[in-house]
CSV table of N, CA and C in Angstrom, one decimal:
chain,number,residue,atom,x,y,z
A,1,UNK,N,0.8,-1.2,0.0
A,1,UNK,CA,0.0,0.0,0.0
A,1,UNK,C,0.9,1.3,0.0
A,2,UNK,N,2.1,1.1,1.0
A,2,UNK,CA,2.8,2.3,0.6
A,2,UNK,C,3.2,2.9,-0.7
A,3,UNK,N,4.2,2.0,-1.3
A,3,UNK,CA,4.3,1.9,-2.8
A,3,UNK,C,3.2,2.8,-3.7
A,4,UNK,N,2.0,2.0,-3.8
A,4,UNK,CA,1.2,2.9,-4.4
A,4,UNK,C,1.3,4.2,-3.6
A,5,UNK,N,1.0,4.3,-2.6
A,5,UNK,CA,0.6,6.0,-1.6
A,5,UNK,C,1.7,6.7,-2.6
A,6,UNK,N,3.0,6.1,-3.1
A,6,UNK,CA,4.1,7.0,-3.2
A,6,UNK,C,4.1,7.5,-4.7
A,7,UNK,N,3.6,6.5,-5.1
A,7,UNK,CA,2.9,6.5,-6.9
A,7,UNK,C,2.2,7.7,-7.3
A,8,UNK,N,1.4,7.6,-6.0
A,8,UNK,CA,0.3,8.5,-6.2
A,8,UNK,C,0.8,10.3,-6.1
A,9,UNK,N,1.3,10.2,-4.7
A,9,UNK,CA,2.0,12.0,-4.4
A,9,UNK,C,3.2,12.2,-5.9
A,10,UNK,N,3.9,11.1,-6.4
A,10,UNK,CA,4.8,11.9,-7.3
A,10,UNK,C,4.4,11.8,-8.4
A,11,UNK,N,3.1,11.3,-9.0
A,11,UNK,CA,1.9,11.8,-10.1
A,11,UNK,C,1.7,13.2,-10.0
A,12,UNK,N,1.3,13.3,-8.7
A,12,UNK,CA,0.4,14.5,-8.2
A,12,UNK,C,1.6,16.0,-8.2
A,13,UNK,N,2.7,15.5,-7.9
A,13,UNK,CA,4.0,16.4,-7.9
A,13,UNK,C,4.1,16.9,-9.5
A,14,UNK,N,4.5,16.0,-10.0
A,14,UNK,CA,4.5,16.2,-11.5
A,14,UNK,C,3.4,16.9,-12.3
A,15,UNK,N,2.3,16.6,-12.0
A,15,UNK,CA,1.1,17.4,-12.3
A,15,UNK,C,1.2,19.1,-12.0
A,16,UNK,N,1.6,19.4,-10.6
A,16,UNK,CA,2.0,20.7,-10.0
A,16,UNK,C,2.9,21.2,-10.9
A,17,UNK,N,3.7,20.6,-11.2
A,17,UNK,CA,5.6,21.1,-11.4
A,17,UNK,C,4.9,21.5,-13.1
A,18,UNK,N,4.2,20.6,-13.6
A,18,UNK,CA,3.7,21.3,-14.9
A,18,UNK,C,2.8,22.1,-14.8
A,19,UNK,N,2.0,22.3,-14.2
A,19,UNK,CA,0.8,23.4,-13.9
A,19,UNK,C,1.9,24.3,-13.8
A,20,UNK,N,2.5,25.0,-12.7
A,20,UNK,CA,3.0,25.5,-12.6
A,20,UNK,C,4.1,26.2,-13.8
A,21,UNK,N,5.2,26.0,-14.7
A,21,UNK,CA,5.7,25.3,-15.7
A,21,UNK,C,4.8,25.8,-17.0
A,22,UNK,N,3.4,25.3,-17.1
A,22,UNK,CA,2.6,26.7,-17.9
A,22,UNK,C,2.3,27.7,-17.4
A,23,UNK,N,1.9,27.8,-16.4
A,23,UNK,CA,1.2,28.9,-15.6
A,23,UNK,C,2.6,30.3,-16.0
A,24,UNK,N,4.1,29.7,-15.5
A,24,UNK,CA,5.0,30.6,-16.0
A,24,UNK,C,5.0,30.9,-17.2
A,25,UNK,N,5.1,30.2,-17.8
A,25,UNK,CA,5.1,30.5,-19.5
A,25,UNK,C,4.3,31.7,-19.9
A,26,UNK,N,2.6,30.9,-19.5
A,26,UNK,CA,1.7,32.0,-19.6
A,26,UNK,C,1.8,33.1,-19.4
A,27,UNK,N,2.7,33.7,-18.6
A,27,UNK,CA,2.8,35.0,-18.0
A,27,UNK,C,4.0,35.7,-18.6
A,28,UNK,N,5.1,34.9,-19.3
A,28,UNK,CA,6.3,35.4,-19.4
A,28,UNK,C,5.9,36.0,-20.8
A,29,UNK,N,5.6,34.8,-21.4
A,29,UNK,CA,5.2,35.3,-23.4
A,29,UNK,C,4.7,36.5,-23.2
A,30,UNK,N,3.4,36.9,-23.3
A,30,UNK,CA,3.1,38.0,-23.2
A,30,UNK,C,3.6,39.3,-23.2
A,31,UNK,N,4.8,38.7,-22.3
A,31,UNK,CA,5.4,40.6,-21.6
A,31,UNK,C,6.6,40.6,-22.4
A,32,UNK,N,7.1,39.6,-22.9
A,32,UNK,CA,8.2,39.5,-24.0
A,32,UNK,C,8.1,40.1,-25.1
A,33,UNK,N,6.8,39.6,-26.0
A,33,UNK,CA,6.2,40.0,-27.1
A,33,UNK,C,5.8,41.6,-26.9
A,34,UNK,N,5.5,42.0,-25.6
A,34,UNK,CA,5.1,43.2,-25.7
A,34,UNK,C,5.9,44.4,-25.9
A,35,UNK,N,7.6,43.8,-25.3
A,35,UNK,CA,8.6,44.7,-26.0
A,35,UNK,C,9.0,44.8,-26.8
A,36,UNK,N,8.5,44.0,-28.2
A,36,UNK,CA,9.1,43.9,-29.4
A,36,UNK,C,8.6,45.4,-29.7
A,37,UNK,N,9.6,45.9,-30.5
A,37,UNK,CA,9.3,47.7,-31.1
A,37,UNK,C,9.0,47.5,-32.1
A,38,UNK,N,7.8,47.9,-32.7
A,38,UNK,CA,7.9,48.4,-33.9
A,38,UNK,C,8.3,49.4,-34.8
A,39,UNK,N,8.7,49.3,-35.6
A,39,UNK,CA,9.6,50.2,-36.5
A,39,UNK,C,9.4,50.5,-38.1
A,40,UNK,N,9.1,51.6,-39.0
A,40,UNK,CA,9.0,51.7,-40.1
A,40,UNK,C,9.7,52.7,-40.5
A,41,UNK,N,9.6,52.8,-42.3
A,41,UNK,CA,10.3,54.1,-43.0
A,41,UNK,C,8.9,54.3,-44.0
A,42,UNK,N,9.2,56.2,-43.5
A,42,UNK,CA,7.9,56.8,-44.4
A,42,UNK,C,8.6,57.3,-45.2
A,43,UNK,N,8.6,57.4,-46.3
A,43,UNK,CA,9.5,58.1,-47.5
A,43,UNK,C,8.5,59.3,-48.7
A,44,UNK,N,8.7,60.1,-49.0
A,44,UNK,CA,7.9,60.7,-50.0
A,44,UNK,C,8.7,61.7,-51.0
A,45,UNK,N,8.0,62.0,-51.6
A,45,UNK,CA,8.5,63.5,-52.2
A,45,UNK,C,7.1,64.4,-52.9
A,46,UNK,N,7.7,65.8,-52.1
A,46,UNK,CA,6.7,66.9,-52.4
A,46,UNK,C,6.5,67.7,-53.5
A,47,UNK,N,6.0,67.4,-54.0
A,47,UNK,CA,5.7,68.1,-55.4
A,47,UNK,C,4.7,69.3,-55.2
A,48,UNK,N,4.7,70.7,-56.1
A,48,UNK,CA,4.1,71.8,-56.2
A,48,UNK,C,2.9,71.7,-57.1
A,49,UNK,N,1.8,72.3,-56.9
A,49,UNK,CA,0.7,72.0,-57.9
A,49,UNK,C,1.2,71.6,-59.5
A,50,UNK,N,2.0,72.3,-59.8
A,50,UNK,CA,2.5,72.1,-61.0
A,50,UNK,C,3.3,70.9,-61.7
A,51,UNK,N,3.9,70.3,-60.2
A,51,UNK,CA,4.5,69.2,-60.3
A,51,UNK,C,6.0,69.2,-60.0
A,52,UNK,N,6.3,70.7,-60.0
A,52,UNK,CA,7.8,70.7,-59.9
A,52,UNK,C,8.1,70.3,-58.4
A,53,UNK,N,9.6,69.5,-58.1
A,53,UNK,CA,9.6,69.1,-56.6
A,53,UNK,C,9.7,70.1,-56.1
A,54,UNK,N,9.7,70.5,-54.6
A,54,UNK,CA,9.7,71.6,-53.4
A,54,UNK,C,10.9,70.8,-52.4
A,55,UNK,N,11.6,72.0,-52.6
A,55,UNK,CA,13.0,71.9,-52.1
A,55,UNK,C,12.7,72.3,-50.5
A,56,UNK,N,13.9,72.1,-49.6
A,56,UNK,CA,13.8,72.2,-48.2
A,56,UNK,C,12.0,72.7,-47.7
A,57,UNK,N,11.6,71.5,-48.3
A,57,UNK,CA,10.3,71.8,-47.1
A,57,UNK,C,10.2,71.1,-46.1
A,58,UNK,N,9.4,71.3,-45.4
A,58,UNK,CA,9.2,71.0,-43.8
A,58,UNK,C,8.1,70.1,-43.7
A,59,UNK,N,8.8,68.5,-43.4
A,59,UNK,CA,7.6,67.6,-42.9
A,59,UNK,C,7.4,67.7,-41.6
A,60,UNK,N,6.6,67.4,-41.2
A,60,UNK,CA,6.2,66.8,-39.5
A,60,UNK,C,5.2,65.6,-39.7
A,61,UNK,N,5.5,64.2,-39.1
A,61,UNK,CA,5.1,63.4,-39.2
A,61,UNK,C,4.6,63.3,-37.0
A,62,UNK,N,3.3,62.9,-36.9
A,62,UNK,CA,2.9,62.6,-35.6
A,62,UNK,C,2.0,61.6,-35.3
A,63,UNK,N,2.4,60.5,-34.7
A,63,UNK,CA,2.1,59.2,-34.3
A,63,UNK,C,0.8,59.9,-33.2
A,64,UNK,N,-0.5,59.2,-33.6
A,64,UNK,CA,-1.5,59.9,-32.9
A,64,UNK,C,-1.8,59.0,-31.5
A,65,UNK,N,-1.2,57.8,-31.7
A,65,UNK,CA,-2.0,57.2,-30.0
A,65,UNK,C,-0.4,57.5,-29.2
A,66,UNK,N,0.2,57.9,-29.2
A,66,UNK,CA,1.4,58.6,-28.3
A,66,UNK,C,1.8,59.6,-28.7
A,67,UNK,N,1.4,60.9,-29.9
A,67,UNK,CA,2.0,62.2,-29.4
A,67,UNK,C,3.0,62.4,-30.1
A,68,UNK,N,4.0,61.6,-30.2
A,68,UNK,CA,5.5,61.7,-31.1
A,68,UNK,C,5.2,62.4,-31.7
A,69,UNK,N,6.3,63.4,-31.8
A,69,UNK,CA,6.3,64.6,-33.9
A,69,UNK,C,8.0,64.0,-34.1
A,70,UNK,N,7.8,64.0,-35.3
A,70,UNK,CA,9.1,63.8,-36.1
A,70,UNK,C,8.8,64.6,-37.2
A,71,UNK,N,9.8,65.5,-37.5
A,71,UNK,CA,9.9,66.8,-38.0
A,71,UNK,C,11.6,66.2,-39.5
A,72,UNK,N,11.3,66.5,-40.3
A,72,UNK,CA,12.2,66.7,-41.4
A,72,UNK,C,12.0,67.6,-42.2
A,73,UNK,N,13.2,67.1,-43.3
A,73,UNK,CA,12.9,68.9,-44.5
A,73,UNK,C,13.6,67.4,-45.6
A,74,UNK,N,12.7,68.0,-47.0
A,74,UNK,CA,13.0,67.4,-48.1
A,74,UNK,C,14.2,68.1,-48.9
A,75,UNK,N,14.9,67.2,-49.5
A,75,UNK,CA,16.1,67.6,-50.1
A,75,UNK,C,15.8,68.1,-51.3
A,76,UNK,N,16.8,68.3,-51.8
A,76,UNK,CA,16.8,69.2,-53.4
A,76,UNK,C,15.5,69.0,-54.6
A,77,UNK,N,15.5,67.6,-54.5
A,77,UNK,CA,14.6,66.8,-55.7
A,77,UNK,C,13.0,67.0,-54.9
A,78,UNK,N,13.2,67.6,-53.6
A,78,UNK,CA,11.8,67.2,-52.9
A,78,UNK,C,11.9,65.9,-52.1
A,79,UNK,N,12.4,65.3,-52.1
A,79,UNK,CA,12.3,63.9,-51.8
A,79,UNK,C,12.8,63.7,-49.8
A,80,UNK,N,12.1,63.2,-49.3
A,80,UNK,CA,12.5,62.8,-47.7
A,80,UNK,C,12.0,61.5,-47.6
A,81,UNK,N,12.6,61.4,-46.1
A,81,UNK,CA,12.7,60.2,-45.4
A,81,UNK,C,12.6,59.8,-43.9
């Protein structure tokens, strides 16, 4: 009878040690993934009604759910990045 009794608690151990084992997992992924940054390139060029490019002009680009302004000026051709 002992034997079994002993069968039984280190089933029951192992069952814990995995509960437990996802339970961390569960919690870790999440907060991992949530520091990945996201990152892109906006590129354009500004053209004049006419079509001719617009030299040193002034972009401001602003990320609306945080506020950020990022501010540039187009080069010779018009063209930024």
């Amino acid at each position: 009878m002992r034997v079994a009794l002993c069968e039984i608690c280190r089933g029951k151990s192992l069952e814990r040690i995995g509960f437990l084992v996802l339970l961390s997992i569960a919690i870790l992924v999440p907060r991992a993934s949530a520091q990945e940054a996201v990152t892109g390139t906006i590129a354009g060029k500004v053209l004049s009604i006419t079509g001719i490019p617009l030299a040193d002009a002034k972009i401001t680009m602003t990320n609306k759910s945080t506020g950020q302004t990022i501010a540039t000026r187009t080069d010779a051709q018009g063209s930024f990045t």
